[in-house]
Coordinates of C-alpha atoms and ligand atoms in Angstrom, one line a residue:
X1 CA 2.1 -28.8 3.2
X2 CA 3.0 -26.4 5.8
X3 CA 2.2 -27.8 9.2
X4 CA 1.4 -26.7 12.8
X5 CA 1.9 -23.0 13.1
X6 CA 1.2 -22.6 16.7
X7 CA 2.5 -23.9 19.9
X8 CA -0.3 -24.0 22.4
X9 CA -0.2 -23.9 26.1
X10 CA 2.4 -21.2 26.6
X11 CA 1.4 -18.3 28.8
X12 CA 1.8 -14.8 27.6
X13 CA 3.0 -12.2 30.0
X14 CA 0.8 -9.1 30.0
X15 CA 1.6 -6.1 32.1
X16 CA -1.0 -3.6 33.1
X17 CA 1.0 -0.5 32.3
X18 CA 1.5 -0.1 28.6
X19 CA 4.3 2.4 28.1
X20 CA 3.2 3.4 24.6
X21 CA -0.5 3.8 25.6
X22 CA -0.3 7.6 25.2
X23 CA 1.5 7.5 21.8
X24 CA -0.7 8.2 18.8
X25 CA -2.3 5.1 17.4
X26 CA -0.5 5.3 14.0
X27 CA 2.9 4.8 15.5
X28 CA 2.2 1.1 16.1
X29 CA -1.0 0.3 14.1
X30 CA -1.5 -2.7 11.9
X31 CA -3.5 -1.5 8.9
X32 CA -5.4 -3.8 6.6
X33 CA -5.4 -2.7 3.0
X34 CA -8.8 -3.2 1.3
X35 CA -8.6 -3.2 -2.5
X36 CA -12.3 -2.5 -2.7
X37 CA -13.0 -3.8 -6.2
X38 CA -11.6 -7.2 -5.1
X39 CA -12.8 -7.5 -1.5
X40 CA -16.5 -8.4 -1.6
X41 CA -19.2 -7.8 -4.2
X42 CA -22.6 -7.3 -2.6
X43 CA -24.7 -6.6 -5.8
X44 CA -23.2 -9.3 -8.0
X45 CA -21.9 -7.2 -10.8
X46 CA -18.4 -8.8 -10.3
X47 CA -16.8 -5.7 -8.8
X48 CA -16.3 -5.4 -5.0
X49 CA -18.2 -2.5 -3.4
X50 CA -18.6 -0.6 -0.1
X51 CA -21.7 -2.6 0.8
X52 CA -19.7 -5.8 0.4
X53 CA -16.9 -4.4 2.6
X54 CA -19.5 -3.3 5.2
X55 CA -20.9 -6.8 5.3
X56 CA -17.4 -8.2 6.0
X57 CA -16.2 -5.7 8.6
X58 CA -16.4 -8.3 11.4
X59 CA -13.9 -10.4 9.5
X60 CA -11.4 -7.6 9.5
X61 CA -12.1 -6.7 13.1
X62 CA -11.7 -10.4 14.2
X63 CA -8.4 -10.5 12.4
X64 CA -7.1 -8.1 15.0
X65 CA -6.0 -5.1 13.0
X66 CA -6.3 -1.4 14.0
X67 CA -7.4 0.2 10.8
X68 CA -8.3 -0.2 7.2
X69 CA -6.9 1.6 4.2
X70 CA -9.2 1.7 1.2
X71 CA -7.9 2.0 -2.3
X72 CA -9.7 4.7 -4.4
X73 CA -13.5 4.4 -4.6
X74 CA -14.1 7.9 -6.2
X75 CA -15.9 8.4 -9.5
X76 CA -13.5 7.4 -12.2
X77 CA -13.4 6.0 -15.7
X78 CA -11.2 3.3 -14.2
X79 CA -8.4 3.6 -16.7
X80 CA -6.0 2.7 -13.8
X81 CA -8.4 1.0 -11.4
X82 CA -9.6 4.2 -9.8
X83 CA -6.2 6.0 -9.7
X84 CA -7.7 8.3 -12.4
X85 CA -10.2 10.3 -10.3
X86 CA -12.8 12.4 -12.0
X87 CA -14.5 13.7 -8.8
X88 CA -12.6 13.8 -5.5
X89 CA -15.7 14.4 -3.4
X90 CA -17.9 11.5 -4.2
X91 CA -18.2 7.7 -4.5
X92 CA -18.2 5.9 -7.9
X93 CA -21.7 4.3 -8.4
X94 CA -19.9 1.0 -9.1
X95 CA -18.7 1.1 -5.4
X96 CA -21.7 2.7 -3.7
X97 CA -22.7 6.2 -2.6
X98 CA -21.5 8.8 -0.2
X99 CA -24.2 7.7 2.2
X100 CA -22.8 4.2 2.0
X101 CA -19.4 5.5 2.7
X102 CA -20.6 7.4 5.8
X103 CA -22.3 4.2 7.0
X104 CA -19.0 2.3 6.5
X105 CA -17.2 4.9 8.5
X106 CA -19.7 4.6 11.3
X107 CA -19.6 0.8 11.3
X108 CA -15.8 0.8 11.3
X109 CA -15.5 3.2 14.1
X110 CA -18.1 1.2 16.1
X111 CA -15.6 -1.7 15.8
X112 CA -12.6 0.4 16.8
X113 CA -11.3 0.3 13.3
X114 CA -9.9 3.6 11.9
X115 CA -10.3 4.4 8.3
X116 CA -7.7 5.7 5.9
X117 CA -8.6 6.6 2.4
X118 CA -6.4 7.1 -0.7
X119 CA -5.6 10.6 -2.1
X120 CA -4.4 10.8 -5.6
X121 CA -2.8 14.3 -6.0
X122 CA -0.2 13.8 -8.7
X123 CA -2.8 13.5 -11.5
X124 CA -6.5 13.6 -12.1
X125 CA -8.5 11.6 -14.6
X126 CA -8.6 13.1 -18.1
X127 CA -12.4 13.1 -17.5
X128 CA -12.0 15.4 -14.5
X129 CA -13.9 18.7 -15.2
X130 CA -10.6 20.6 -15.0
X131 CA -8.9 18.6 -17.7
X132 CA -12.0 18.6 -19.9
X133 CA -11.9 22.4 -19.7
X134 CA -8.2 22.5 -20.3
X135 CA -8.5 20.5 -23.6
X136 CA -10.5 23.2 -25.3
X137 CA -8.8 26.1 -23.7
X138 CA -6.0 28.0 -25.4
X139 CA -2.3 27.6 -24.5
X140 CA -1.3 29.6 -21.4
X141 CA -4.9 29.8 -20.2
X142 CA -5.9 29.4 -16.5
X143 CA -7.4 26.0 -17.4
X144 CA -4.2 24.7 -19.0
X145 CA -2.0 26.1 -16.2
X146 CA -3.5 23.6 -13.7
X147 CA -1.7 20.8 -15.7
X148 CA 1.7 20.6 -17.3
X149 CA 1.0 21.6 -20.9
X150 CA 4.1 22.3 -23.0
X151 CA 4.9 22.9 -26.7
X152 CA 6.7 20.1 -28.4
X153 CA 9.1 20.0 -31.3
X154 CA 6.8 19.3 -34.2
X155 CA 5.8 15.7 -33.9
X156 CA 8.3 15.3 -31.0
X157 CA 7.3 15.6 -27.4
X158 CA 8.9 18.3 -25.1
X159 CA 11.4 15.8 -23.6
X160 CA 12.2 12.1 -23.3
X161 CA 10.4 11.4 -20.1
X162 CA 8.8 8.0 -20.0
X163 CA 5.5 6.9 -18.5
X164 CA 5.8 4.5 -15.6
X165 CA 3.4 2.3 -17.5
X166 CA 5.5 2.3 -20.7
X167 CA 5.7 4.7 -23.7
X168 CA 6.2 8.4 -23.7
X169 CA 5.0 10.5 -20.7
X170 CA 3.6 13.0 -23.1
X171 CA 0.4 13.0 -25.2
X172 CA -1.3 15.7 -27.2
X173 CA -4.8 17.0 -26.8
X174 CA -5.2 17.3 -30.6
X175 CA -3.2 17.5 -33.8
X176 CA -0.9 20.6 -33.8
X177 CA -1.9 21.3 -30.2
X178 CA 0.2 21.3 -27.1
X179 CA 1.4 18.2 -25.2
X180 CA 0.6 17.4 -21.6
X181 CA 2.6 15.4 -19.1
X182 CA 1.4 12.1 -17.7
X183 CA 3.8 10.1 -15.7
X184 CA 1.3 7.3 -15.7
X185 CA -1.4 6.6 -18.3
X186 CA -2.5 9.3 -20.8
X187 CA -5.9 9.2 -19.0
X188 CA -3.9 10.5 -15.9
X189 CA -2.7 14.0 -16.7
X190 CA -0.2 15.4 -14.1
X191 CA -1.2 18.5 -12.1
X192 CA 1.0 21.5 -11.8
X193 CA 1.8 21.8 -8.1
X194 CA 3.4 25.2 -8.5
X195 CA -0.1 26.5 -9.2
X196 CA -1.8 27.8 -5.9
X197 CA -5.2 26.9 -7.2
X198 CA -4.1 23.2 -7.3
X199 CA -2.9 23.5 -3.7
X200 CA -6.0 25.1 -2.5
X201 CA -8.2 22.5 -4.1
X202 CA -6.4 19.6 -2.5
X203 CA -6.4 21.2 0.9
X204 CA -10.2 21.6 0.5
X205 CA -10.5 17.9 -0.5
X206 CA -8.6 16.9 2.6
X207 CA -11.0 19.0 4.7
X208 CA -14.0 17.5 2.9
X209 CA -13.0 14.0 4.1
X210 CA -11.6 14.9 7.4
X211 CA -14.9 16.7 8.2
X212 CA -16.7 13.4 7.3
X213 CA -14.6 11.7 9.9
X214 CA -11.8 9.8 8.1
X215 CA -8.7 9.1 10.2
X216 CA -6.2 9.7 7.5
X217 CA -5.0 9.5 3.9
X218 CA -2.6 7.4 2.0
X219 CA -0.8 9.7 -0.4
X220 CA -0.5 8.2 -3.8
X221 CA 2.8 8.9 -5.7
X222 CA 3.9 11.2 -2.9
X223 CA 7.4 11.5 -4.5
X224 CA 6.0 12.8 -7.8
X225 CA 4.2 16.0 -7.3
X226 CA 7.1 18.4 -8.0
X227 CA 8.9 18.5 -11.3
X228 CA 12.1 20.2 -12.3
X229 CA 10.7 23.4 -13.9
X230 CA 13.3 23.2 -16.7
X231 CA 12.0 19.7 -17.6
X232 CA 15.4 18.5 -18.7
X233 CA 15.7 15.2 -20.6
X234 CA 16.1 12.2 -18.4
X235 CA 19.8 11.2 -18.3
X236 CA 20.8 7.6 -18.9
X237 CA 21.7 7.2 -15.3
X238 CA 18.1 7.3 -14.2
X239 CA 15.9 4.3 -14.5
X240 CA 12.4 5.2 -15.7
X241 CA 10.8 3.1 -13.0
X242 CA 11.9 1.7 -9.7
X243 CA 12.9 3.7 -6.6
X244 CA 13.9 7.3 -7.4
X245 CA 17.6 8.2 -7.3
X246 CA 18.6 11.6 -5.9
X247 CA 18.7 14.3 -8.5
X248 CA 15.9 12.8 -10.7
X249 CA 14.1 15.5 -12.6
X250 CA 10.6 14.4 -11.8
X251 CA 10.8 12.1 -8.7
X252 CA 11.6 13.2 -5.2
X253 CA 12.1 16.9 -6.0
X254 CA 12.7 19.1 -2.9
X255 CA 9.6 21.1 -3.5
X256 CA 7.2 18.3 -2.6
X257 CA 8.0 18.8 1.0
X258 CA 6.4 22.2 1.1
X259 CA 3.1 20.6 0.0
X260 CA 3.3 18.2 2.9
X261 CA 4.1 20.8 5.4
X262 CA 0.9 22.6 4.4
X263 CA -1.1 19.4 4.7
X264 CA 0.3 18.7 8.1
X265 CA -1.1 22.0 9.2
X266 CA -4.5 20.9 8.0
X267 CA -4.4 17.5 9.7
X268 CA -3.1 19.0 13.0
X269 CA -6.1 21.2 13.2
X270 CA -8.4 18.2 13.6
X271 CA -8.9 16.3 16.8
X272 CA -8.1 12.6 17.2
X273 CA -4.6 11.9 15.7
X274 CA -5.4 12.1 12.0
X275 CA -2.6 10.7 9.9
X276 CA -0.9 10.5 6.5
X277 CA 1.1 7.7 5.0
X278 CA 3.3 8.4 2.0
X279 CA 3.7 6.2 -1.0
X280 CA 7.1 7.3 -1.9
X281 CA 9.3 5.0 -4.1
X282 CA 12.7 6.6 -3.3
X283 CA 16.0 4.9 -3.3
X284 CA 17.4 5.4 0.2
X285 CA 16.0 5.5 3.7
X286 CA 17.4 8.9 4.1
X287 CA 15.4 10.2 1.2
X288 CA 12.3 8.5 2.7
X289 CA 12.9 10.0 6.1
X290 CA 12.5 13.5 4.7
X291 CA 8.8 12.8 4.0
X292 CA 8.2 12.0 7.7
X293 CA 9.9 14.9 9.4
X294 CA 7.9 16.1 12.3
X295 CA 6.1 18.8 10.3
X296 CA 5.4 16.7 7.3
X297 CA 3.6 13.3 6.8
X298 CA 3.4 10.9 9.7
X299 CA 4.6 7.7 8.2
X300 CA 5.8 6.3 4.8
X301 CA 5.6 2.8 3.4
X302 CA 8.9 1.0 3.9
X303 CA 9.5 -0.4 0.4
X304 CA 13.1 -1.2 0.9
X305 CA 12.0 -4.0 3.2
X306 CA 9.5 -5.2 0.7
X307 CA 12.1 -5.2 -2.1
X308 CA 14.8 -6.9 0.0
X309 CA 15.5 -10.4 -1.2
X310 CA 15.1 -13.4 1.1
X311 CA 18.5 -13.1 2.5
X312 CA 19.5 -12.4 6.2
X313 CA 22.0 -9.7 5.4
X314 CA 19.7 -7.9 3.0
X315 CA 16.8 -8.0 5.4
X316 CA 18.9 -6.9 8.3
X317 CA 20.3 -4.0 6.3
X318 CA 16.9 -2.9 5.2
X319 CA 15.7 -3.0 8.8
X320 CA 18.7 -1.2 10.2
X321 CA 19.0 1.4 7.5
X322 CA 15.3 2.2 7.9
X323 CA 15.3 2.4 11.6
X324 CA 18.4 4.5 11.7
X325 CA 17.1 7.0 9.1
X326 CA 13.7 7.2 10.7
X327 CA 15.0 7.6 14.2
X328 CA 16.9 10.7 13.1
X329 CA 13.5 12.4 12.4
X330 CA 11.6 10.7 15.3
X331 CA 9.2 8.8 13.0
X332 CA 8.1 5.2 13.4
X333 CA 8.8 2.6 10.7
X334 CA 5.9 1.3 8.6
X335 CA 6.6 -2.2 7.3
X336 CA 5.0 -3.7 4.3
X337 CA 5.3 -7.0 2.5
X338 CA 2.9 -6.5 -0.3
X339 CA 0.2 -4.3 -1.9
X340 CA -1.8 -4.0 -5.1
X341 CA 1.2 -3.0 -7.1
X342 CA 3.7 -5.8 -6.4
X343 CA 3.9 -9.5 -6.9
X344 CA 2.5 -11.2 -3.8
X345 CA 5.3 -12.3 -1.4
X346 CA 4.5 -16.0 -1.5
X347 CA 5.5 -15.9 -5.2
X348 CA 8.3 -13.4 -4.7
X349 CA 9.9 -15.6 -2.1
X350 CA 10.0 -18.6 -4.5
X351 CA 6.4 -19.8 -4.7
X352 CA 5.0 -23.2 -3.7
X353 CA 5.6 -24.6 -0.2
X354 CA 8.9 -22.8 0.1
X355 CA 7.5 -19.5 -0.8
X356 CA 4.7 -20.1 1.7
X357 CA 7.0 -21.0 4.5
X358 CA 9.1 -17.9 3.9
X359 CA 6.0 -15.8 3.8
X360 CA 4.9 -17.2 7.1
X361 CA 8.3 -16.4 8.6
X362 CA 8.3 -12.9 7.0
X363 CA 4.9 -12.2 8.7
X364 CA 6.3 -12.9 12.1
X365 CA 9.4 -10.9 11.3
X366 CA 7.3 -7.9 10.1
X367 CA 4.9 -8.0 13.0
X368 CA 7.7 -8.3 15.5
X369 CA 9.6 -5.2 14.3
X370 CA 9.2 -1.8 15.9
X371 CA 6.6 0.5 14.4
X372 CA 3.4 -0.2 12.3
X373 CA 2.7 -2.6 9.5
X374 CA 0.4 -3.1 6.6
X375 CA -1.4 -6.3 5.6
X376 CA -2.7 -6.4 2.0
X377 CA -6.0 -8.3 1.7
X378 CA -5.3 -11.9 0.8
X379 CA -1.8 -11.8 2.4
X380 CA -3.4 -13.2 5.6
X381 CA -4.7 -16.1 3.4
X382 CA -1.3 -16.8 1.9
X383 CA -2.6 -16.1 -1.6
X384 CA 0.0 -16.4 -4.3
X385 CA 0.3 -14.1 -7.3
X386 CA -2.1 -15.4 -10.0
X387 CA 0.3 -15.9 -12.9
X388 CA -1.9 -17.7 -15.3
X389 CA -4.4 -15.0 -16.1
X390 CA -5.3 -15.0 -19.8
X391 CA -4.3 -11.9 -21.7
X392 CA -7.9 -11.3 -22.6
X393 CA -9.0 -10.6 -19.0
X394 CA -6.0 -8.4 -18.1
X395 CA -6.9 -4.8 -17.2
X396 CA -3.7 -3.2 -15.9
X397 CA -2.5 -0.4 -18.3
X398 CA 1.1 -1.6 -17.7
X399 CA 0.3 -4.7 -19.7
X400 CA -1.1 -2.8 -22.6
X401 CA 1.4 0.0 -22.7
X402 CA 4.3 -2.4 -22.8
X403 CA 2.7 -4.6 -25.4
X404 CA 2.5 -7.4 -22.9
X405 CA 6.2 -7.3 -22.1
X406 CA 5.3 -6.5 -18.5
X407 CA 2.5 -8.8 -17.2
X408 CA 1.2 -6.0 -15.0
X409 CA -0.4 -6.0 -11.6
X410 CA -3.6 -7.9 -12.2
X411 CA -2.2 -11.1 -10.7
X412 CA -2.1 -9.6 -7.1
X413 CA -5.6 -8.1 -7.6
X414 CA -7.7 -11.2 -8.1
X415 CA -10.9 -11.1 -6.0
X416 CA -10.7 -12.7 -2.5
X417 CA -12.0 -16.3 -2.0
X418 CA -14.3 -16.3 1.0
X419 CA -16.1 -19.7 1.0
X420 CA -17.2 -22.6 -1.0
X421 CA -15.7 -25.0 -3.5
X422 CA -15.7 -23.0 -6.8
X423 CA -15.6 -19.5 -8.1
X424 CA -16.9 -16.9 -7.1
X425 CA -15.9 -18.5 -3.8
X426 CA -18.4 -16.2 -1.9
X427 CA -16.8 -13.0 -3.4
X428 CA -20.2 -12.3 -4.9
X429 CA -23.5 -14.0 -5.0
X430 CA -23.7 -17.5 -6.5
X431 CA -23.5 -17.3 -10.3
X432 CA -21.8 -13.9 -10.4
X433 CA -18.6 -13.5 -12.4
X434 CA -15.7 -11.7 -10.6
X435 CA -14.0 -9.0 -12.7
X436 CA -10.8 -11.1 -12.8
X437 CA -11.2 -14.9 -12.8
X438 CA -10.2 -16.7 -9.6
X439 CA -8.1 -19.9 -9.9
X440 CA -10.4 -22.9 -9.6
X441 CA -8.1 -24.5 -7.0
X442 CA -8.6 -21.8 -4.4
X443 CA -11.0 -23.8 -2.3
X444 CA -8.3 -24.5 0.3
X445 CA -7.5 -20.8 0.5
X446 CA -10.9 -19.5 1.4
X447 CA -11.5 -17.6 4.6
X448 CA -14.0 -20.3 5.6
X449 CA -11.5 -23.1 5.0
X450 CA -8.5 -21.4 6.7
X451 CA -10.5 -20.2 9.7
X452 CA -11.1 -23.8 10.7
X453 CA -7.5 -24.9 10.1
X454 CA -5.1 -24.1 12.9
X455 CA -2.2 -24.5 10.6
X456 CA -3.4 -22.0 8.0
X457 CA -1.8 -18.7 7.2
X458 CA -5.0 -17.0 8.5
X459 CA -4.6 -18.7 11.9
X460 CA -1.0 -17.6 12.0
X461 CA -1.9 -14.0 11.3
X462 CA -4.7 -14.0 13.8
X463 CA -2.5 -15.4 16.5
X464 CA 0.3 -13.0 15.8
X465 CA -2.0 -10.1 15.8
X466 CA -3.6 -11.3 19.0
X467 CA -0.2 -11.5 20.7
X468 CA 0.8 -8.1 19.2
X469 CA -2.2 -6.5 20.9
X470 CA -1.4 -8.1 24.2
X471 CA 2.4 -7.8 24.4
X472 CA 3.6 -4.4 25.6
X473 CA 6.9 -4.9 23.8
X474 CA 5.4 -5.0 20.3
X475 CA 4.4 -2.1 18.2
X476 CA 6.3 1.2 18.7
X477 CA 9.7 1.2 20.3
X478 CA 13.2 -0.1 19.8
X479 CA 15.0 -3.3 19.0
X480 CA 18.3 -4.8 20.0
X481 CA 20.0 -7.3 17.7
X482 CA 21.2 -10.5 19.4
X483 CA 24.3 -12.4 18.3
X484 CA 23.3 -15.0 15.7
X485 CA 25.1 -16.8 12.9
X486 CA 24.9 -16.3 9.1
X487 CA 21.4 -17.1 8.0
X488 CA 19.7 -16.1 11.3
X489 CA 18.2 -12.8 12.4
X490 CA 17.6 -12.5 16.1
X491 CA 16.4 -9.5 18.0
X492 CA 15.0 -8.6 21.4
X493 CA 12.4 -6.0 22.4
X494 CA 11.6 -4.8 25.9
X495 CA 10.0 -6.0 28.0
X496 CA 10.6 -9.7 27.5
X497 CA 10.3 -10.4 23.8
X498 CA 12.5 -12.0 21.2
X499 CA 12.1 -12.9 17.6
X500 CA 14.4 -15.3 15.7
X501 CA 14.2 -15.9 12.0
X502 CA 16.1 -18.7 10.2
X503 CA 16.3 -17.4 6.7
X504 CA 18.4 -20.3 5.5
X505 CA 17.4 -23.7 4.4
X506 CA 18.8 -25.9 7.1
X507 CA 17.8 -26.2 10.7
X508 CA 19.8 -24.1 13.1
X509 CA 20.0 -23.8 16.9
X510 CA 18.2 -20.8 18.3
X511 CA 20.2 -18.2 20.2
X512 CA 17.1 -17.9 22.5
X513 CA 16.2 -20.5 25.2
X514 CA 12.8 -19.3 26.4
X515 CA 9.2 -20.0 26.0
X516 CA 8.0 -20.1 22.4
X517 CA 5.0 -17.9 22.0
X518 CA 4.4 -18.6 18.4
X519 CA 6.3 -20.2 15.5
X520 CA 5.7 -20.0 11.8
X521 CA 6.1 -23.8 11.7
X522 CA 6.8 -26.4 14.4
X523 CA 10.3 -26.2 15.9
X524 CA 12.5 -29.3 16.1
X525 CA 12.1 -31.3 19.3
X526 CA 15.5 -30.0 20.5
X527 CA 14.3 -26.4 19.9
X528 CA 16.2 -25.8 16.6
X529 CA 14.5 -23.7 14.0
X530 CA 13.9 -25.5 10.7
X531 CA 14.7 -23.7 7.5
X532 CA 12.5 -20.7 6.6
X533 CA 11.1 -20.5 10.1
X534 CA 10.5 -17.6 12.6
X535 CA 9.7 -17.9 16.2
X536 CA 8.5 -15.4 18.9
X537 CA 9.8 -16.0 22.4
X538 CA 8.9 -14.6 25.8
X539 CA 12.5 -13.9 26.7
Ligands
GLC1 C1 0.4 4.3 -7.2 C2 -0.7 3.3 -7.0 C3 -0.8 2.6 -8.3 C4 -1.2 3.6 -9.4 C5 -0.2 4.7 -9.5 C6 -0.7 5.8 -10.3 O1 1.7 3.8 -7.4 O2 -0.4 2.5 -6.0 O3 -1.7 1.5 -8.2 O4 -1.2 2.9 -10.7 O5 0.1 5.2 -8.2 O6 -1.7 6.5 -9.6
CA2 CA1 -20.5 -4.8 -6.9

């Protein structure tokens, strides 16, 4: 078991003048990702909903974060868990109503929590009225020109592009009819972003939600909107998934940036520091930095940090390369360890006690770095990936489109355990059946259990976030690396903060001799850091 995460009795220096007080909130925010369908189920149908989220807002507030990001809750056939939107201006009845959303917004703002929602502009649902109209309309019609319809070669699709979820990226609307592009599932036809009607529609959607009071948008597949108009075959040098290499014919095309410049003009017209965060899976920090130029999106998820292996050199390079590239455009970094698309970090870092220790250290590393950070629901409980889901309950299209070769993303989407000794662990009312089964051994990972355990992951996150709010050195700003050996990362931040991470397995002496504010597990009595341990110091 992981033991004592916290060193009590150390004073925290708090200065009255916070140098970053005037900076916009999103430069330093910690944002909690709510995967709505797995957060809390108020009506007992097994699916999390907005009412459930509303009833648990105090938990999120007490955690000490600044904002929440909600995954899509719009009307949707749920072919890809809501990333197939059939109406961008409403709430799916499974999740609630527009009135419930407005109430959630009010309740969140009353707790000083900002609200970011998910915008899915690369594709609509195939049940969106636009696509329904396009199906029956003739080739070349206005209806078809909103999407990417092309002629194929007999029974062969127009090119060799592959769906991210497996299989061809092309499907037909009928025998002998045209093909349409879907970089994801066939139920997610890609829009044609060269069409002014598409652009106008999405600017109107942004305004619809900004007018309701949302604080920002997470932009789904931000690197995918523009396609090479020649639609050339994908050369062998390009992987079909994974971060996009420069020159790829449908990822990270230059033309996407024009869309974001237009959106920035929309957000800038609203009061109160509205913000965008880009989901852009690109290969280099330089590519990513282009999305956050001062007239484009505000921030972008830092996936190179997430993808870095548990290795001091790799982590330091990911940090340095990101900070360097982002500094050149004046944007803050936005660190992320997990989300609803990737294997949870406890499991990625090796699983079991070792994976947990590393994840605890990674949390202090992430929250000590300059910029903002995202916490994916359940990360603060130290949940592992659920690897043992039976095939019969899986829902991710990746699983089905690869014939099960890829297990898919259901394992990081299992509903949260809140309380009690057995499923549904307070996720829904007693007797309700969560949409994915929870492991029966999650009783020690419930919010209720971890809240009363000072050594739990939850207590570590709460304490780190509390310190982060108090210490003027944390959040936005810079970092100075301190000399440290091989497996150790050590950096200082002004005023008076240092973070040391021992990525290795053996105990090492710390380059810092100062008061320990917080440690991911108890330090040795002589001040050395055990393996897989991070500590924060008042330097
Ligand atoms: C993004 C989402 C993912 C979704 C995909 C298609 O990567 O995070 O969950 O499947 O886009 O919309
Ligand atoms: Ca429900």
